[in-house]
Amino acid sequence: MSANSRQEVQRGIARTVRRSLLLLLAMVGFTLALIPLYDVFCEVTGLNGKTAAQAQVISGEQIDTSRSIEVQFITRTHAGLPWALAAENTSMRVHPGEVVRADFEFVNLGQEAHWGKAVPSVSPSEGARYFRKMECFCFREQRLEAGERSQMPLVFQVDPDLPREVKQLTLAYTLYSHDQALGEKP
Amino acid sequence: MPACLPKVWRLLPAGFLLIALPVAGSQVNTSSGWNMPPGVTGISQNIFSLHMIIFWICVVIALVVFGVIFWSLFAYRKSKGAKAAHFHENTLVEVIWTALPLIILVAMAVPATATLKQLYDTSEADMDILVTGHQWRWHYQYMEEDLSFFSNLATPRSQIEGQEDKGDFYLLEVDQPLVVPTGQKIRFLFTSNDVIHSWWVPDLGIKKDTLPGFINESWTRIEEEGTYRGQCAELCGRNHAFMPIEVKAVSPEAYQSWVEERKAAAASEAANVDRERSLDELMQRGEEVYTTYCAACHQEDGGGMPPAFPALKGNALVQEESGRQQHLETVLHGRSGTPMPAYSDTLSLADIAAVITYERNAWGNNSGDRVQPAEIRELLDSDD
Amino acid sequence: MSSTLPPHSDKQQALSDSAAGGAAASAADHHQSAPSGPLRWLLTTNHKEIGSLYLLFSLLMFFIGGVLALVVRAELFQPGLMFVQPEFFNQMTTMHGLIMVFGAIMPAFVGLANWMLPLQIGAPDMALPRLNNFSFWLLPVAFTLLLSTLFMEGGGPNFGWTFYAPLSTTYAPPSTSFFILAMHLAGISSILGAINIIATILNLRTPGMRLMDMPLFVWTWLITAFLLIAVMPVLAGVVTMMLLDINFGTSFFDAAGGGDPVLFQHLFWFFGHPEVYIMILPAFGIISAIVPTFARKRLFGYASMVYATASIALLSFVVWAHHMFTVGLPLVAELFFMYTTMLIAVPTGVKVFNWMATLFRGSISFELPMLFALAFIVQFTIGGLSGVMLAISPADFQYHDTYFVVAHFHYVLVPGAVFAILAAAYYWLPKWTGVYPSEKLGQAHFWLSVIGVNLTFFPMHFSGLAGMPRRIPDYALQFADFNLLSSIGGFLFGTSQLLFLAVVILCMRKKGKKAPANPWEGAEGLEWQLPSPAPLHTFDTPPEFIPERDSPSRS
């Protein structure tokens, strides 16, 4: 093989390596992008029953009185947070489009102040994107003093576009301790 | 989809294993012991027929392919003097064997899609049950009733370790089965307290993952009374194999009276909370509760399995007065970032009091300390 | 070892070194002052020596992973906790999976690529010889680290080879950070290996060889290498997120902080499903080389084989969630992933039909490589067909996470991928060592392996259908008979692999019938123009290649 063509091959190898590295970098970028993309994807499609993390505006005034949806609340507290969370009504019937308020009661049963945050999940997940929250305690962390009791509202609306086959929406709140994240306790 | 299939379909896969095996005798589920159980719900039977159809399609394809291969190996062997042909492509056959599988698959996709839609239709259920996966037991909450309980493995340790003969329902029996009425549409909601579990009862055709912080759902309508058993299907830690599911389907009347019974028992227990318990009584009950709920991690002898599961034996928190409050809170509310769950709304007041007393006095901890149910109620009383 | 493998005398080396040229010139220069003894193996940049290192390493890992599998099978021999505690059992299943996937099968294929790609395309060496050395030596480091976690406080990884969060994060043993590091090292090794393979194939083909003239093993590896570059970063990303969740308080996979454990599964399987094809595509290439040789007839449908491989690779990016049918996906997603998964059956079927048509009206003989290749076709087809069953989403609600799945993927990977690797070893051992593998030992190895592997994995279909979940150390009584058979089969298969070890050692010591340049009557391809054993440096002058005469796609 002549020196010339040998050089040409070396240049070819360098070019292939550069392109492979570009592809590699693109895939690294893609992987990083997947995390926010997944959240957006979940929010748009309601995948995994996630709801919007910020307050949404009321959509339309049309109230669909032709049907009513049963909205069911489940409340749970995760290990490590001595709180009790209860929905005033565990189930309510609403018309799509109607703006409804539901009250929840938080109690700190512990001897110290704590931070906690409620994480929502909606089932069936197809219904999640139609569950619009105007106001919710789940948008931010809450702080309760030892023994403190607090009423917090959820103001929501079931979007009139909710598919007809969905007749029941279950909203589960799981309370998690945020002491560690907020540096309140070791 | 035909819900019922000729009986012979259910038995035939057996023919494909050449070695004769005794079929297990105990009637645990509707499985033949070889094959998927047809089950006792519309969904499970539809799944079963899908399974059998695709199974037979696969068997036919396999027979054709293997037939041609083995015949070629036999007919064109060189030792017999076969001369190789020279063809190496044929557009027509290539198109055929690309298109034919495609057509079969489309034909298969149609009934599969229908069944899947049915499986996802949880609307208009008669009752809801919240199933929560815990390491390593199931918790059931009847949403319309004020009724919830844990369901634990009932097979004794001695059977597992081989000191005793194994019973018919070895590893498939629980202390308190999930009781449900027949003929009603039951919607199951699933979530988890710690890691991902999966609630699977083959006879109901339900398998659904329980995810911490998220909720899933599925449904069933059981037509036949009976006991249907299943297991956790997602690896969830060391005792993954030891958290079975037992569903008892009874007539709606029997179900109602069972609910009343449970409620009456809970009421009488609540009425009894103020009674002062002796150390012996607390210790005795505490040991039972400890064995069921705590021993898997903290071990029978309280030695734990550090670093994940601390020892309770000789632990200052469990032994000394100064740790008492934190000990109570840990059992009641769990510890975040560790596998220690909260027991406040899942065990009864008396059980909690007993198990804490037991931990503070067993294995030479001997604090002499007693915890009474009323004290626990005090700590949990949210209704002033 | 150094005196026996690879096969060459010092005189040969000196000769070929002085004649070295082409792209590997720098590597060859490096070799002129090559140290002897163990250091030579540490520093070697020769593709044949590195190929041998990969192959021997993967053989070692195959035995270690096999011993772990036998611990599992011993525990499952009868109901009841017999030998090990559940947490140790979980470490065994996890380690077995990780070692077999990342330590045995993948490095074995990379080893075959290192040895054979340059020989099949007429190149003097790999394009990046020094990088090649580095990618290999990352592996022993990675797996020593991984195995050492078994001896750490709290034990090694115990959360399954799929390491689902939060079991692998919040609830994981303290050694998990080392597991993550080991995964990173193995991943980097794979990526570097893949870049090297792509650069070699695209730049070092002998003049006249177009892409559509390449042997199928080269084609399948080219496609596999692209898959590796595409998905290894995803694996690296997912383990890095785990690391952050465990040690730095983020919550990618923890609902408490707004994360989602299902995200883990999406990311893992976005890597994991292409990974499955990374472990099977090169096997298709091997079988497509062996079957025509011993049928003495050209491969049927060369072009459709290439297109089928490429379609399988592309489809592998849009089917990942079929591993997650029970996780609570919306109906639309279930349907989408069911349809795409079913589609994979089409190109896979094309491959099997092509091999079938190659055999049809051939002139067939049954040498050792052919026996393994034929067993591959039959057994892989069984695994493929159970895969079609698993694709039916509603049925998967019953199959998912049972022994039916275990049976399925073991059929694809053991009597599939592993048999293809064994077939390749028997096929190319004469080229590597200059002697034929022992026919007697090889026959015994083959028949015992076939009986053992089917006895192990076939009953698992039944225990799975009857309701046995996977990853359990103890089981209900109705699964006892099937498990008994599987355990007997497992020990039979495991011990019969010692025969293969004997075959390899005999070949390395040149005990056996001397092999000519082309040891197989019907074999085609550039590698057979070289003497057996192949000298250390080959094709310093590119060989002649006339497509009309030499191409596997010639008309």
mmCIF file of N, CA and C in Angstrom, chain B residues 87-162:
data_model
loop_
_atom_site.group_PDB
_atom_site.id
_atom_site.type_symbol
_atom_site.label_atom_id
_atom_site.label_comp_id
_atom_site.label_asym_id
_atom_site.label_seq_id
_atom_site.Cartn_x
_atom_site.Cartn_y
_atom_site.Cartn_z
ATOM 1 N N PHE B 87 -29.465 -22.274 -6.473
ATOM 2 C CA PHE B 87 -30.300 -21.080 -6.285
ATOM 3 C C PHE B 87 -29.932 -20.390 -4.974
ATOM 4 N N HIS B 88 -30.050 -19.068 -4.946
ATOM 5 C CA HIS B 88 -29.803 -18.360 -3.688
ATOM 6 C C HIS B 88 -30.746 -17.186 -3.512
ATOM 7 N N GLU B 89 -31.747 -17.101 -4.340
ATOM 8 C CA GLU B 89 -32.812 -16.142 -4.058
ATOM 9 C C GLU B 89 -34.040 -16.510 -4.870
ATOM 10 N N ASN B 90 -35.191 -15.996 -4.404
ATOM 11 C CA ASN B 90 -36.437 -16.249 -5.100
ATOM 12 C C ASN B 90 -37.425 -15.222 -4.588
ATOM 13 N N THR B 91 -37.651 -14.203 -5.397
ATOM 14 C CA THR B 91 -38.441 -13.069 -4.927
ATOM 15 C C THR B 91 -39.821 -13.497 -4.462
ATOM 16 N N LEU B 92 -40.429 -14.407 -5.182
ATOM 17 C CA LEU B 92 -41.796 -14.793 -4.844
ATOM 18 C C LEU B 92 -41.877 -15.388 -3.436
ATOM 19 N N VAL B 93 -41.038 -16.398 -3.160
ATOM 20 C CA VAL B 93 -41.154 -16.997 -1.821
ATOM 21 C C VAL B 93 -40.777 -15.989 -0.735
ATOM 22 N N GLU B 94 -39.829 -15.110 -1.062
ATOM 23 C CA GLU B 94 -39.448 -14.126 -0.042
ATOM 24 C C GLU B 94 -40.606 -13.185 0.273
ATOM 25 N N VAL B 95 -41.339 -12.797 -0.766
ATOM 26 C CA VAL B 95 -42.503 -11.940 -0.529
ATOM 27 C C VAL B 95 -43.546 -12.704 0.283
ATOM 28 N N ILE B 96 -43.733 -13.969 -0.070
ATOM 29 C CA ILE B 96 -44.748 -14.754 0.639
ATOM 30 C C ILE B 96 -44.404 -14.872 2.124
ATOM 31 N N TRP B 97 -43.133 -15.231 2.408
ATOM 32 C CA TRP B 97 -42.866 -15.436 3.828
ATOM 33 C C TRP B 97 -42.613 -14.141 4.594
ATOM 34 N N THR B 98 -42.682 -13.024 3.906
ATOM 35 C CA THR B 98 -42.749 -11.758 4.624
ATOM 36 C C THR B 98 -44.212 -11.378 4.870
ATOM 37 N N ALA B 99 -45.034 -11.600 3.841
ATOM 38 C CA ALA B 99 -46.421 -11.150 3.931
ATOM 39 C C ALA B 99 -47.273 -12.052 4.804
ATOM 40 N N LEU B 100 -47.026 -13.355 4.730
ATOM 41 C CA LEU B 100 -47.877 -14.296 5.450
ATOM 42 C C LEU B 100 -47.839 -14.064 6.968
ATOM 43 N N PRO B 101 -46.630 -13.971 7.562
ATOM 44 C CA PRO B 101 -46.605 -13.690 8.998
ATOM 45 C C PRO B 101 -47.324 -12.377 9.336
ATOM 46 N N LEU B 102 -47.178 -11.403 8.442
ATOM 47 C CA LEU B 102 -47.811 -10.110 8.689
ATOM 48 C C LEU B 102 -49.326 -10.276 8.779
ATOM 49 N N ILE B 103 -49.877 -11.069 7.857
ATOM 50 C CA ILE B 103 -51.334 -11.288 7.860
ATOM 51 C C ILE B 103 -51.758 -12.020 9.137
ATOM 52 N N ILE B 104 -50.987 -13.045 9.508
ATOM 53 C CA ILE B 104 -51.315 -13.789 10.733
ATOM 54 C C ILE B 104 -51.301 -12.837 11.931
ATOM 55 N N LEU B 105 -50.295 -11.963 11.974
ATOM 56 C CA LEU B 105 -50.158 -11.063 13.115
ATOM 57 C C LEU B 105 -51.322 -10.080 13.179
ATOM 58 N N VAL B 106 -51.725 -9.560 12.016
ATOM 59 C CA VAL B 106 -52.864 -8.638 12.017
ATOM 60 C C VAL B 106 -54.108 -9.371 12.520
ATOM 61 N N ALA B 107 -54.285 -10.605 12.039
ATOM 62 C CA ALA B 107 -55.436 -11.385 12.483
ATOM 63 C C ALA B 107 -55.405 -11.595 13.987
ATOM 64 N N MET B 108 -54.211 -11.724 14.523
ATOM 65 C CA MET B 108 -54.050 -11.937 15.967
ATOM 66 C C MET B 108 -54.282 -10.648 16.744
ATOM 67 N N ALA B 109 -53.887 -9.532 16.122
ATOM 68 C CA ALA B 109 -53.966 -8.252 16.829
ATOM 69 C C ALA B 109 -55.413 -7.840 17.086
ATOM 70 N N VAL B 110 -56.328 -8.277 16.227
ATOM 71 C CA VAL B 110 -57.719 -7.836 16.375
ATOM 72 C C VAL B 110 -58.349 -8.317 17.692
ATOM 73 N N PRO B 111 -58.384 -9.631 17.946
ATOM 74 C CA PRO B 111 -58.961 -10.052 19.228
ATOM 75 C C PRO B 111 -58.150 -9.557 20.427
ATOM 76 N N ALA B 112 -56.820 -9.444 20.255
ATOM 77 C CA ALA B 112 -55.994 -8.984 21.372
ATOM 78 C C ALA B 112 -56.382 -7.560 21.750
ATOM 79 N N THR B 113 -56.617 -6.729 20.731
ATOM 80 C CA THR B 113 -57.010 -5.348 20.992
ATOM 81 C C THR B 113 -58.343 -5.295 21.737
ATOM 82 N N ALA B 114 -59.283 -6.147 21.300
ATOM 83 C CA ALA B 114 -60.600 -6.147 21.945
ATOM 84 C C ALA B 114 -60.483 -6.521 23.421
ATOM 85 N N THR B 115 -59.707 -7.559 23.695
ATOM 86 C CA THR B 115 -59.547 -7.989 25.089
ATOM 87 C C THR B 115 -58.881 -6.901 25.923
ATOM 88 N N LEU B 116 -57.895 -6.259 25.322
ATOM 89 C CA LEU B 116 -57.174 -5.221 26.055
ATOM 90 C C LEU B 116 -58.111 -4.076 26.427
ATOM 91 N N LYS B 117 -58.993 -3.716 25.489
ATOM 92 C CA LYS B 117 -59.940 -2.630 25.773
ATOM 93 C C LYS B 117 -60.849 -3.012 26.938
ATOM 94 N N GLN B 118 -61.283 -4.255 26.915
ATOM 95 C CA GLN B 118 -62.146 -4.751 27.977
ATOM 96 C C GLN B 118 -61.412 -4.711 29.323
ATOM 97 N N LEU B 119 -60.142 -5.104 29.259
ATOM 98 C CA LEU B 119 -59.325 -5.143 30.466
ATOM 99 C C LEU B 119 -59.160 -3.750 31.080
ATOM 100 N N TYR B 120 -59.200 -2.741 30.230
ATOM 101 C CA TYR B 120 -58.953 -1.374 30.703
ATOM 102 C C TYR B 120 -60.243 -0.661 31.100
ATOM 103 N N ASP B 121 -61.389 -1.314 30.889
ATOM 104 C CA ASP B 121 -62.648 -0.626 31.170
ATOM 105 C C ASP B 121 -63.042 -0.803 32.633
ATOM 106 N N THR B 122 -62.577 0.105 33.478
ATOM 107 C CA THR B 122 -62.843 -0.030 34.910
ATOM 108 C C THR B 122 -64.115 0.702 35.329
ATOM 109 N N SER B 123 -64.852 1.250 34.352
ATOM 110 C CA SER B 123 -65.971 2.125 34.720
ATOM 111 C C SER B 123 -67.118 1.352 35.371
ATOM 112 N N GLU B 124 -67.917 2.093 36.113
ATOM 113 C CA GLU B 124 -69.149 1.581 36.733
ATOM 114 C C GLU B 124 -68.934 0.339 37.575
ATOM 115 N N ALA B 125 -67.978 0.433 38.473
ATOM 116 C CA ALA B 125 -67.745 -0.686 39.381
ATOM 117 C C ALA B 125 -68.728 -0.610 40.544
ATOM 118 N N ASP B 126 -69.026 -1.780 41.145
ATOM 119 C CA ASP B 126 -69.917 -1.809 42.295
ATOM 120 C C ASP B 126 -69.178 -1.482 43.582
ATOM 121 N N MET B 127 -67.911 -1.812 43.631
ATOM 122 C CA MET B 127 -67.131 -1.496 44.835
ATOM 123 C C MET B 127 -65.668 -1.305 44.479
ATOM 124 N N ASP B 128 -64.954 -0.587 45.358
ATOM 125 C CA ASP B 128 -63.532 -0.317 45.141
ATOM 126 C C ASP B 128 -62.718 -0.889 46.288
ATOM 127 N N ILE B 129 -61.588 -1.479 45.938
ATOM 128 C CA ILE B 129 -60.669 -1.953 46.976
ATOM 129 C C ILE B 129 -59.285 -1.392 46.674
ATOM 130 N N LEU B 130 -58.692 -0.758 47.686
ATOM 131 C CA LEU B 130 -57.342 -0.223 47.525
ATOM 132 C C LEU B 130 -56.354 -1.276 48.012
ATOM 133 N N VAL B 131 -55.471 -1.694 47.109
ATOM 134 C CA VAL B 131 -54.463 -2.694 47.440
ATOM 135 C C VAL B 131 -53.129 -1.979 47.572
ATOM 136 N N THR B 132 -52.495 -2.094 48.733
ATOM 137 C CA THR B 132 -51.212 -1.437 48.934
ATOM 138 C C THR B 132 -50.134 -2.479 49.189
ATOM 139 N N GLY B 133 -49.093 -2.442 48.382
ATOM 140 C CA GLY B 133 -47.982 -3.363 48.565
ATOM 141 C C GLY B 133 -47.051 -2.863 49.656
ATOM 142 N N HIS B 134 -46.681 -3.738 50.561
ATOM 143 C CA HIS B 134 -45.709 -3.427 51.603
ATOM 144 C C HIS B 134 -44.624 -4.473 51.524
ATOM 145 N N GLN B 135 -43.424 -4.141 51.965
ATOM 146 C CA GLN B 135 -42.404 -5.169 52.126
ATOM 147 C C GLN B 135 -42.756 -5.927 53.402
ATOM 148 N N TRP B 136 -43.229 -7.131 53.491
ATOM 149 C CA TRP B 136 -43.589 -8.025 52.445
ATOM 150 C C TRP B 136 -44.944 -8.606 52.797
ATOM 151 N N ARG B 137 -45.943 -7.809 52.588
ATOM 152 C CA ARG B 137 -47.324 -8.194 52.871
ATOM 153 C C ARG B 137 -48.229 -7.272 52.091
ATOM 154 N N TRP B 138 -49.491 -7.676 51.971
ATOM 155 C CA TRP B 138 -50.451 -6.840 51.268
ATOM 156 C C TRP B 138 -51.389 -6.184 52.261
ATOM 157 N N HIS B 139 -51.812 -4.976 51.921
ATOM 158 C CA HIS B 139 -52.794 -4.296 52.746
ATOM 159 C C HIS B 139 -54.010 -4.025 51.873
ATOM 160 N N TYR B 140 -55.181 -4.348 52.408
ATOM 161 C CA TYR B 140 -56.423 -4.152 51.659
ATOM 162 C C TYR B 140 -57.301 -3.158 52.370
ATOM 163 N N GLN B 141 -57.836 -2.218 51.606
ATOM 164 C CA GLN B 141 -58.756 -1.251 52.181
ATOM 165 C C GLN B 141 -60.020 -1.228 51.331
ATOM 166 N N TYR B 142 -61.150 -1.515 51.970
ATOM 167 C CA TYR B 142 -62.437 -1.469 51.280
ATOM 168 C C TYR B 142 -62.902 -0.029 51.282
ATOM 169 N N MET B 143 -62.933 0.601 50.111
ATOM 170 C CA MET B 143 -63.137 2.046 50.063
ATOM 171 C C MET B 143 -64.523 2.465 50.549
ATOM 172 N N GLU B 144 -65.527 1.637 50.313
ATOM 173 C CA GLU B 144 -66.873 2.046 50.696
ATOM 174 C C GLU B 144 -67.195 1.683 52.144
ATOM 175 N N GLU B 145 -66.376 0.840 52.745
ATOM 176 C CA GLU B 145 -66.604 0.453 54.135
ATOM 177 C C GLU B 145 -65.446 1.010 54.951
ATOM 178 N N ASP B 146 -65.671 1.104 56.250
ATOM 179 C CA ASP B 146 -64.565 1.515 57.104
ATOM 180 C C ASP B 146 -63.817 0.254 57.509
ATOM 181 N N LEU B 147 -63.103 -0.323 56.550
ATOM 182 C CA LEU B 147 -62.561 -1.645 56.788
ATOM 183 C C LEU B 147 -61.240 -1.798 56.058
ATOM 184 N N SER B 148 -60.210 -2.154 56.806
ATOM 185 C CA SER B 148 -58.920 -2.386 56.162
ATOM 186 C C SER B 148 -58.089 -3.327 57.020
ATOM 187 N N PHE B 149 -57.219 -4.084 56.382
ATOM 188 C CA PHE B 149 -56.372 -5.009 57.147
ATOM 189 C C PHE B 149 -55.185 -5.460 56.309
ATOM 190 N N PHE B 150 -54.184 -6.010 57.017
ATOM 191 C CA PHE B 150 -53.032 -6.620 56.370
ATOM 192 C C PHE B 150 -53.317 -8.082 56.097
ATOM 193 N N SER B 151 -52.662 -8.590 55.083
ATOM 194 C CA SER B 151 -52.769 -10.001 54.761
ATOM 195 C C SER B 151 -51.350 -10.556 54.714
ATOM 196 N N ASN B 152 -51.026 -11.428 55.663
ATOM 197 C CA ASN B 152 -49.656 -11.930 55.808
ATOM 198 C C ASN B 152 -49.556 -13.399 55.434
ATOM 199 N N LEU B 153 -48.360 -13.805 55.056
ATOM 200 C CA LEU B 153 -48.080 -15.222 54.817
ATOM 201 C C LEU B 153 -48.428 -16.016 56.072
ATOM 202 N N ALA B 154 -49.154 -17.127 55.909
ATOM 203 C CA ALA B 154 -49.536 -17.917 57.073
ATOM 204 C C ALA B 154 -48.708 -19.194 57.206
ATOM 205 N N THR B 155 -47.934 -19.521 56.172
ATOM 206 C CA THR B 155 -47.111 -20.730 56.243
ATOM 207 C C THR B 155 -46.067 -20.571 57.341
ATOM 208 N N PRO B 156 -46.026 -21.520 58.273
ATOM 209 C CA PRO B 156 -45.065 -21.367 59.379
ATOM 210 C C PRO B 156 -43.623 -21.546 58.915
ATOM 211 N N ARG B 157 -42.733 -20.861 59.597
ATOM 212 C CA ARG B 157 -41.298 -20.904 59.342
ATOM 213 C C ARG B 157 -40.775 -22.341 59.313
ATOM 214 N N SER B 158 -41.333 -23.173 60.183
ATOM 215 C CA SER B 158 -40.829 -24.548 60.292
ATOM 216 C C SER B 158 -41.051 -25.327 59.002
ATOM 217 N N GLN B 159 -42.153 -25.007 58.273
ATOM 218 C CA GLN B 159 -42.358 -25.675 56.982
ATOM 219 C C GLN B 159 -41.342 -25.200 55.957
ATOM 220 N N ILE B 160 -41.076 -23.879 55.983
ATOM 221 C CA ILE B 160 -40.141 -23.323 55.003
ATOM 222 C C ILE B 160 -38.750 -23.895 55.218
ATOM 223 N N GLU B 161 -38.392 -24.068 56.504
ATOM 224 C CA GLU B 161 -37.045 -24.544 56.790
ATOM 225 C C GLU B 161 -36.948 -26.059 56.840
ATOM 226 N N GLY B 162 -38.074 -26.712 56.555
ATOM 227 C CA GLY B 162 -38.024 -28.158 56.379
ATOM 228 C C GLY B 162 -38.082 -28.976 57.660
#
